[in-house]
């Protein structure tokens, strides 16, 4: 088990992954290039931790039951805008923006900072792990750990070995996922991994049904809820995730597999062009 977890990128994903680590009793050092992201993230996590303390289903609810206990968790989580402070980490999870060159350069730099046997995991949604690992000096210790949004609520981590990843690295990633209260599922290094490949095939099909006028957007959502037992219809879910994020993920799987099923439908592209990105812009397939 790692003793000291490093997190790179303190945005939506990285900040909550860091919090999971601190809740699991690990010492955590989180790095972000932008000090304001660290500040915003910390105040968001302070509020979130209070809510999680009231959620009996949260894996560490009993460790964050009162203000004093929550303070211990927050104190275990150091934040920094100096990557070199991750030097003592034996496991680092990278959650920086989804830009291949940025991630490669961060992973390469990290490799020169942490010890040779530290594991470096990437939370990438769409970049091949082998491609990221190739930029580092020790690809055997690089692995994908794909968390889902929001990481404190979603129960899964896809664990993705690259072509050079050694077995003990995969085992360590799966063990850490469990330590963070998640179920690890081992997945091959393929575009979209498992969840996004299935989910986006369904979403693009739902959007095409709406384009063809087979049924309305609310009716397709209702049909999938009542007929397939989905907690939320595909359009409501797309609005929640962000239509720009969906478009980017579809494009990336489409390019990776050359499968027209994943080509972003025109209605999706149109919404993104119009700035209708879903809940975050108060309009997507629905108005908010
Ligand atoms: P985000 O934009 O919320 O956070 C990214 C953070 O990285 C920001 O705080 C930003 O300040 C910081 N950053 C920018 N440049 C940096 C640099 N050079 N070094 C270090 N930090 C830098 O993004 P996110 O949604 O948290 O996504 C992060 C990663 O997680 C991406 O690879 C994304 O594909 C993946 N992911 C996202 C989701 C999701 O639904 N948001 C789900 C699974 C995986």
CSV table of C-alpha atoms and ligand atoms in Angstrom, one decimal:
chain,number,residue,atom,x,y,z
A,1,UNK,CA,0.0,0.0,0.0
A,2,UNK,CA,1.3,3.5,-0.7
A,3,UNK,CA,2.3,5.6,2.2
A,4,UNK,CA,2.3,8.9,0.4
A,5,UNK,CA,0.0,9.7,-2.5
A,6,UNK,CA,0.8,12.4,-5.0
A,7,UNK,CA,-1.9,14.0,-7.2
A,8,UNK,CA,-1.2,16.2,-10.3
A,9,UNK,CA,-4.0,18.6,-11.3
A,10,UNK,CA,-6.4,19.8,-8.6
A,11,UNK,CA,-9.5,20.3,-10.7
A,12,UNK,CA,-12.8,18.4,-10.7
A,13,UNK,CA,-11.2,15.0,-10.7
A,14,UNK,CA,-7.8,15.5,-9.0
A,15,UNK,CA,-9.1,17.4,-6.0
A,16,UNK,CA,-11.6,14.7,-5.1
A,17,UNK,CA,-9.1,11.9,-5.8
A,18,UNK,CA,-6.7,13.7,-3.3
A,19,UNK,CA,-9.6,13.9,-0.8
A,20,UNK,CA,-10.3,10.1,-1.2
A,21,UNK,CA,-6.6,9.5,-0.4
A,22,UNK,CA,-6.7,11.6,2.7
A,23,UNK,CA,-10.0,10.0,3.8
A,24,UNK,CA,-8.3,6.5,3.4
A,25,UNK,CA,-5.6,7.6,5.8
A,26,UNK,CA,-2.8,8.4,3.3
A,27,UNK,CA,-0.6,11.3,3.4
A,28,UNK,CA,-1.4,13.3,0.3
A,29,UNK,CA,0.5,16.0,-1.7
A,30,UNK,CA,-1.5,17.6,-4.5
A,31,UNK,CA,0.1,19.7,-7.2
A,32,UNK,CA,-1.6,22.2,-9.5
A,33,UNK,CA,0.2,24.7,-11.8
A,34,UNK,CA,-2.3,27.4,-10.7
A,35,UNK,CA,-2.4,28.4,-7.1
A,36,UNK,CA,-5.9,29.7,-7.5
A,37,UNK,CA,-7.0,26.2,-8.5
A,38,UNK,CA,-5.6,24.9,-5.2
A,39,UNK,CA,-7.4,27.6,-3.3
A,40,UNK,CA,-10.8,27.0,-5.0
A,41,UNK,CA,-10.4,23.3,-4.7
A,42,UNK,CA,-9.6,23.4,-1.0
A,43,UNK,CA,-12.7,25.4,-0.2
A,44,UNK,CA,-14.9,23.1,-2.3
A,45,UNK,CA,-13.4,20.1,-0.6
A,46,UNK,CA,-14.0,21.5,2.9
A,47,UNK,CA,-17.8,21.9,2.0
A,48,UNK,CA,-17.9,18.5,0.3
A,49,UNK,CA,-16.2,16.7,3.3
A,50,UNK,CA,-19.1,17.9,5.5
A,51,UNK,CA,-21.7,16.4,3.2
A,52,UNK,CA,-19.7,13.1,2.9
A,53,UNK,CA,-19.6,12.9,6.7
A,54,UNK,CA,-23.4,12.7,6.6
A,55,UNK,CA,-23.5,10.0,3.9
A,56,UNK,CA,-23.5,6.6,5.6
A,57,UNK,CA,-22.6,5.0,2.2
A,58,UNK,CA,-19.3,6.9,1.9
A,59,UNK,CA,-16.5,4.4,2.5
A,60,UNK,CA,-14.8,6.6,5.2
A,61,UNK,CA,-17.9,8.2,6.7
A,62,UNK,CA,-17.0,7.1,10.2
A,63,UNK,CA,-13.5,8.8,9.8
A,64,UNK,CA,-15.0,12.2,9.0
A,65,UNK,CA,-18.0,12.2,11.4
A,66,UNK,CA,-17.1,15.5,13.2
A,67,UNK,CA,-15.3,18.8,12.6
A,68,UNK,CA,-12.1,17.6,14.4
A,69,UNK,CA,-11.9,14.4,12.4
A,70,UNK,CA,-12.5,16.3,9.2
A,71,UNK,CA,-9.7,18.7,10.1
A,72,UNK,CA,-7.3,15.8,10.5
A,73,UNK,CA,-8.2,14.7,6.9
A,74,UNK,CA,-7.8,18.2,5.5
A,75,UNK,CA,-4.5,18.5,7.3
A,76,UNK,CA,-3.2,15.3,5.8
A,77,UNK,CA,-3.6,16.8,2.4
A,78,UNK,CA,-0.9,19.2,1.4
A,79,UNK,CA,-1.2,21.4,-1.7
A,80,UNK,CA,1.6,22.9,-3.7
A,81,UNK,CA,2.4,24.6,-7.0
A,82,UNK,CA,5.9,23.1,-7.0
A,83,UNK,CA,6.0,19.7,-8.7
A,84,UNK,CA,9.3,18.9,-6.9
A,85,UNK,CA,7.3,18.6,-3.6
A,86,UNK,CA,6.0,15.2,-4.9
A,87,UNK,CA,9.5,13.8,-4.5
A,88,UNK,CA,8.6,11.6,-1.5
A,89,UNK,CA,5.4,10.1,-3.1
A,90,UNK,CA,5.4,6.4,-3.8
A,91,UNK,CA,2.2,6.6,-5.9
A,92,UNK,CA,1.2,9.5,-8.1
A,93,UNK,CA,-2.1,10.0,-9.9
A,94,UNK,CA,-2.1,12.5,-12.7
A,95,UNK,CA,-5.4,14.3,-13.4
A,96,UNK,CA,-4.2,17.3,-15.5
A,97,UNK,CA,-6.1,18.5,-18.6
A,98,UNK,CA,-6.7,16.0,-21.4
A,99,UNK,CA,-3.8,17.2,-23.6
A,100,UNK,CA,-1.4,14.5,-24.7
A,101,UNK,CA,1.7,16.6,-24.9
A,102,UNK,CA,1.0,18.3,-21.5
A,103,UNK,CA,0.4,14.9,-19.9
A,104,UNK,CA,3.5,13.4,-21.5
A,105,UNK,CA,5.7,16.3,-20.3
A,106,UNK,CA,4.3,16.2,-16.8
A,107,UNK,CA,4.8,12.4,-16.6
A,108,UNK,CA,8.4,12.7,-17.9
A,109,UNK,CA,9.2,15.4,-15.4
A,110,UNK,CA,7.6,13.4,-12.6
A,111,UNK,CA,9.7,10.4,-13.5
A,112,UNK,CA,12.8,12.5,-12.7
A,113,UNK,CA,11.3,13.6,-9.3
A,114,UNK,CA,9.9,10.4,-7.7
A,115,UNK,CA,11.9,7.3,-7.0
A,116,UNK,CA,12.3,4.6,-9.7
A,117,UNK,CA,9.9,2.2,-8.0
A,118,UNK,CA,7.1,4.8,-7.5
A,119,UNK,CA,3.9,4.1,-9.6
A,120,UNK,CA,2.7,6.8,-11.9
A,121,UNK,CA,-1.0,6.5,-12.9
A,122,UNK,CA,-2.9,8.6,-15.3
A,123,UNK,CA,-6.6,9.4,-15.1
A,124,UNK,CA,-6.8,10.0,-18.8
A,125,UNK,CA,-10.2,9.3,-20.4
A,126,UNK,CA,-9.0,9.0,-24.0
A,127,UNK,CA,-5.2,9.0,-24.4
A,128,UNK,CA,-3.5,5.5,-24.8
A,129,UNK,CA,-1.6,4.6,-21.7
A,130,UNK,CA,1.2,3.1,-23.8
A,131,UNK,CA,1.6,6.5,-25.5
A,132,UNK,CA,1.8,8.3,-22.2
A,133,UNK,CA,4.2,5.7,-20.7
A,134,UNK,CA,6.5,5.9,-23.7
A,135,UNK,CA,7.4,9.4,-22.6
A,136,UNK,CA,8.7,8.3,-19.2
A,137,UNK,CA,11.9,6.6,-18.3
A,138,UNK,CA,10.2,3.7,-16.5
A,139,UNK,CA,7.1,2.7,-18.5
A,140,UNK,CA,6.8,-0.5,-16.4
A,141,UNK,CA,5.6,1.6,-13.5
A,142,UNK,CA,3.0,3.6,-15.5
A,143,UNK,CA,-0.7,2.5,-15.5
A,144,UNK,CA,-4.1,4.0,-16.2
A,145,UNK,CA,-6.5,4.6,-13.4
A,146,UNK,CA,-9.7,5.9,-14.8
A,147,UNK,CA,-12.0,7.4,-12.1
A,148,UNK,CA,-15.5,8.6,-12.8
A,149,UNK,CA,-17.1,11.9,-12.1
A,150,UNK,CA,-17.6,12.8,-9.2
A,151,UNK,CA,-14.8,10.5,-7.8
A,152,UNK,CA,-16.2,10.7,-4.3
A,153,UNK,CA,-19.6,9.3,-5.4
A,154,UNK,CA,-18.8,6.9,-8.3
A,155,UNK,CA,-17.8,3.4,-7.3
A,156,UNK,CA,-15.6,2.3,-10.3
A,157,UNK,CA,-12.0,2.7,-11.3
A,158,UNK,CA,-10.9,1.2,-14.6
A,159,UNK,CA,-7.3,-0.1,-14.3
A,160,UNK,CA,-5.5,0.0,-17.6
A,161,UNK,CA,-2.1,-1.6,-18.2
A,162,UNK,CA,-0.1,-0.2,-21.1
A,163,UNK,CA,2.0,-2.5,-23.3
A,164,UNK,CA,5.1,-2.1,-21.0
A,165,UNK,CA,3.3,-2.0,-17.6
A,166,UNK,CA,4.5,-4.7,-15.3
A,167,UNK,CA,2.1,-6.9,-13.3
A,168,UNK,CA,3.0,-5.6,-9.8
A,169,UNK,CA,2.1,-2.0,-11.1
A,170,UNK,CA,-1.4,-3.2,-12.1
A,171,UNK,CA,-1.8,-5.0,-8.8
A,172,UNK,CA,-0.7,-1.9,-6.9
A,173,UNK,CA,-3.2,0.3,-8.8
A,174,UNK,CA,-6.1,-2.1,-8.2
A,175,UNK,CA,-5.2,-2.3,-4.5
A,176,UNK,CA,-5.1,1.5,-4.2
A,177,UNK,CA,-8.5,1.7,-5.9
A,178,UNK,CA,-9.9,-0.6,-3.3
A,179,UNK,CA,-8.2,1.3,-0.5
A,180,UNK,CA,-10.0,4.4,-1.9
A,181,UNK,CA,-13.4,2.6,-1.6
A,182,UNK,CA,-13.7,1.8,-5.3
A,183,UNK,CA,-14.1,-1.4,-7.3
A,184,UNK,CA,-11.2,-1.8,-9.8
A,185,UNK,CA,-12.0,-3.4,-13.1
A,186,UNK,CA,-9.0,-4.4,-15.4
A,187,UNK,CA,-9.4,-3.1,-18.9
A,188,UNK,CA,-7.2,-3.3,-22.1
A,189,UNK,CA,-5.7,-0.1,-23.4
A,190,UNK,CA,-8.4,0.6,-26.1
A,191,UNK,CA,-10.2,3.8,-27.0
A,192,UNK,CA,-12.9,4.7,-24.5
A,193,UNK,CA,-11.9,1.7,-22.3
A,194,UNK,CA,-15.2,0.0,-21.2
A,195,UNK,CA,-17.6,2.5,-19.8
A,196,UNK,CA,-17.2,5.3,-22.3
A,197,UNK,CA,-17.3,2.9,-25.2
A,198,UNK,CA,-20.6,1.5,-24.1
A,199,UNK,CA,-22.1,4.8,-22.9
A,200,UNK,CA,-21.1,6.8,-25.9
A,201,UNK,CA,-22.4,4.2,-28.4
A,202,UNK,CA,-25.8,4.5,-26.5
A,203,UNK,CA,-25.7,8.3,-26.4
A,204,UNK,CA,-24.9,8.8,-30.1
A,205,UNK,CA,-27.7,6.3,-31.0
A,206,UNK,CA,-30.1,8.2,-28.8
A,207,UNK,CA,-29.2,11.5,-30.4
A,208,UNK,CA,-29.6,10.0,-33.9
A,209,UNK,CA,-33.1,8.7,-32.9
A,210,UNK,CA,-34.0,12.3,-32.0
A,211,UNK,CA,-32.5,13.6,-35.3
A,212,UNK,CA,-34.6,11.1,-37.2
A,213,UNK,CA,-37.7,12.2,-35.3
A,214,UNK,CA,-38.4,8.7,-34.0
A,215,UNK,CA,-39.2,10.2,-30.6
A,216,UNK,CA,-38.7,13.5,-28.7
A,217,UNK,CA,-35.7,14.1,-26.4
A,218,UNK,CA,-37.8,13.8,-23.2
A,219,UNK,CA,-39.6,10.8,-24.5
A,220,UNK,CA,-36.3,8.9,-25.3
A,221,UNK,CA,-35.1,9.8,-21.8
A,222,UNK,CA,-38.3,8.5,-20.3
A,223,UNK,CA,-38.2,5.4,-22.4
A,224,UNK,CA,-34.7,4.5,-21.3
A,225,UNK,CA,-35.6,5.2,-17.6
A,226,UNK,CA,-38.8,3.1,-17.6
A,227,UNK,CA,-37.9,0.6,-20.2
A,228,UNK,CA,-34.3,-0.1,-19.4
A,229,UNK,CA,-34.1,0.8,-15.8
A,230,UNK,CA,-31.6,3.7,-16.3
A,231,UNK,CA,-31.5,6.1,-13.3
A,232,UNK,CA,-31.3,9.0,-15.8
A,233,UNK,CA,-32.0,9.2,-19.6
A,234,UNK,CA,-29.1,9.6,-22.1
A,235,UNK,CA,-29.8,13.3,-22.8
A,236,UNK,CA,-30.1,14.3,-19.1
A,237,UNK,CA,-26.8,12.4,-18.6
A,238,UNK,CA,-25.1,14.1,-21.6
A,239,UNK,CA,-26.2,17.5,-20.3
A,240,UNK,CA,-24.7,16.6,-16.9
A,241,UNK,CA,-21.4,15.5,-18.3
A,242,UNK,CA,-21.1,18.4,-20.7
A,243,UNK,CA,-21.8,18.3,-24.4
A,244,UNK,CA,-18.3,19.5,-25.3
A,245,UNK,CA,-16.8,16.7,-23.2
A,246,UNK,CA,-19.1,14.2,-25.0
A,247,UNK,CA,-18.2,15.5,-28.4
A,248,UNK,CA,-14.5,15.3,-27.6
A,249,UNK,CA,-14.8,11.8,-26.3
A,250,UNK,CA,-16.8,10.6,-29.3
A,251,UNK,CA,-14.3,12.2,-31.7
A,252,UNK,CA,-11.5,10.5,-29.9
A,253,UNK,CA,-13.1,7.0,-29.9
A,254,UNK,CA,-14.1,7.5,-33.5
A,255,UNK,CA,-10.5,8.3,-34.5
A,256,UNK,CA,-9.2,5.5,-32.5
A,257,UNK,CA,-11.5,2.8,-33.8
A,258,UNK,CA,-12.5,4.3,-37.1
A,259,UNK,CA,-16.1,3.2,-36.3
A,260,UNK,CA,-18.7,5.6,-37.7
A,261,UNK,CA,-21.0,4.8,-34.8
A,262,UNK,CA,-18.9,7.1,-32.7
A,263,UNK,CA,-18.8,10.0,-35.1
A,264,UNK,CA,-20.4,12.9,-33.2
A,265,UNK,CA,-24.0,13.4,-34.6
A,266,UNK,CA,-24.8,16.8,-36.2
A,267,UNK,CA,-27.3,17.7,-33.4
A,268,UNK,CA,-24.5,17.3,-30.8
A,269,UNK,CA,-22.0,19.4,-32.9
A,270,UNK,CA,-24.7,22.1,-33.4
A,271,UNK,CA,-25.3,22.4,-29.6
A,272,UNK,CA,-21.6,22.7,-28.9
A,273,UNK,CA,-21.2,25.3,-31.7
A,274,UNK,CA,-24.1,27.3,-30.2
A,275,UNK,CA,-22.4,27.2,-26.8
A,276,UNK,CA,-25.2,24.9,-25.4
A,277,UNK,CA,-22.9,22.7,-23.3
A,278,UNK,CA,-25.4,21.3,-20.9
A,279,UNK,CA,-26.0,22.1,-17.3
A,280,UNK,CA,-22.8,24.2,-16.9
A,281,UNK,CA,-24.0,26.7,-19.6
A,282,UNK,CA,-27.7,26.3,-18.4
A,283,UNK,CA,-28.7,25.0,-21.8
A,284,UNK,CA,-28.0,21.7,-23.6
A,285,UNK,CA,-30.6,19.2,-24.8
A,286,UNK,CA,-32.7,20.8,-22.0
A,287,UNK,CA,-32.9,24.4,-20.5
A,288,UNK,CA,-31.9,24.8,-16.8
B,1,LIG,P1,-10.2,20.1,-14.7
B,1,LIG,O1,-10.1,21.2,-15.8
B,1,LIG,O2,-11.4,20.3,-13.8
B,1,LIG,O3,-8.9,20.1,-13.9
B,1,LIG,C1,-7.6,20.1,-14.4
B,1,LIG,C2,-6.7,20.8,-13.5
B,1,LIG,O4,-5.4,20.8,-14.0
B,1,LIG,C3,-7.0,22.3,-13.2
B,1,LIG,O5,-7.1,22.5,-11.8
B,1,LIG,C4,-5.9,23.0,-13.8
B,1,LIG,O6,-5.5,24.2,-13.1
B,1,LIG,C5,-4.7,22.0,-13.7
B,1,LIG,N1,-3.6,22.2,-14.7
B,1,LIG,C6,-3.6,22.9,-15.8
B,1,LIG,N2,-2.4,22.8,-16.4
B,1,LIG,C7,-1.6,22.1,-15.5
B,1,LIG,C8,-0.3,21.7,-15.5
B,1,LIG,N3,0.5,22.0,-16.5
B,1,LIG,N4,0.2,21.0,-14.5
B,1,LIG,C9,-0.7,20.7,-13.4
B,1,LIG,N5,-2.0,21.0,-13.4
B,1,LIG,C10,-2.4,21.7,-14.4
B,1,LIG,O7,-10.3,18.7,-15.5
B,1,LIG,P2,-10.8,17.4,-14.9
B,1,LIG,O8,-12.3,17.2,-15.4
B,1,LIG,O9,-10.5,17.2,-13.5
B,1,LIG,O10,-10.0,16.3,-15.8
B,1,LIG,C11,-8.7,15.9,-15.5
B,1,LIG,C12,-8.4,14.6,-16.2
B,1,LIG,O11,-9.4,13.6,-15.7
B,1,LIG,C13,-8.5,14.6,-17.7
B,1,LIG,O12,-7.5,13.8,-18.2
B,1,LIG,C14,-9.9,14.1,-18.0
B,1,LIG,O13,-10.0,13.5,-19.2
B,1,LIG,C15,-10.0,13.0,-16.9
B,1,LIG,N6,-11.3,12.7,-16.5
B,1,LIG,C16,-12.3,13.6,-16.4
B,1,LIG,C17,-13.6,13.2,-16.1
B,1,LIG,C18,-14.7,14.2,-15.9
B,1,LIG,O14,-15.9,13.8,-16.1
B,1,LIG,N7,-14.4,15.5,-15.7
B,1,LIG,C19,-13.9,11.8,-15.8
B,1,LIG,C20,-12.8,10.9,-15.9
B,1,LIG,C21,-11.6,11.3,-16.3
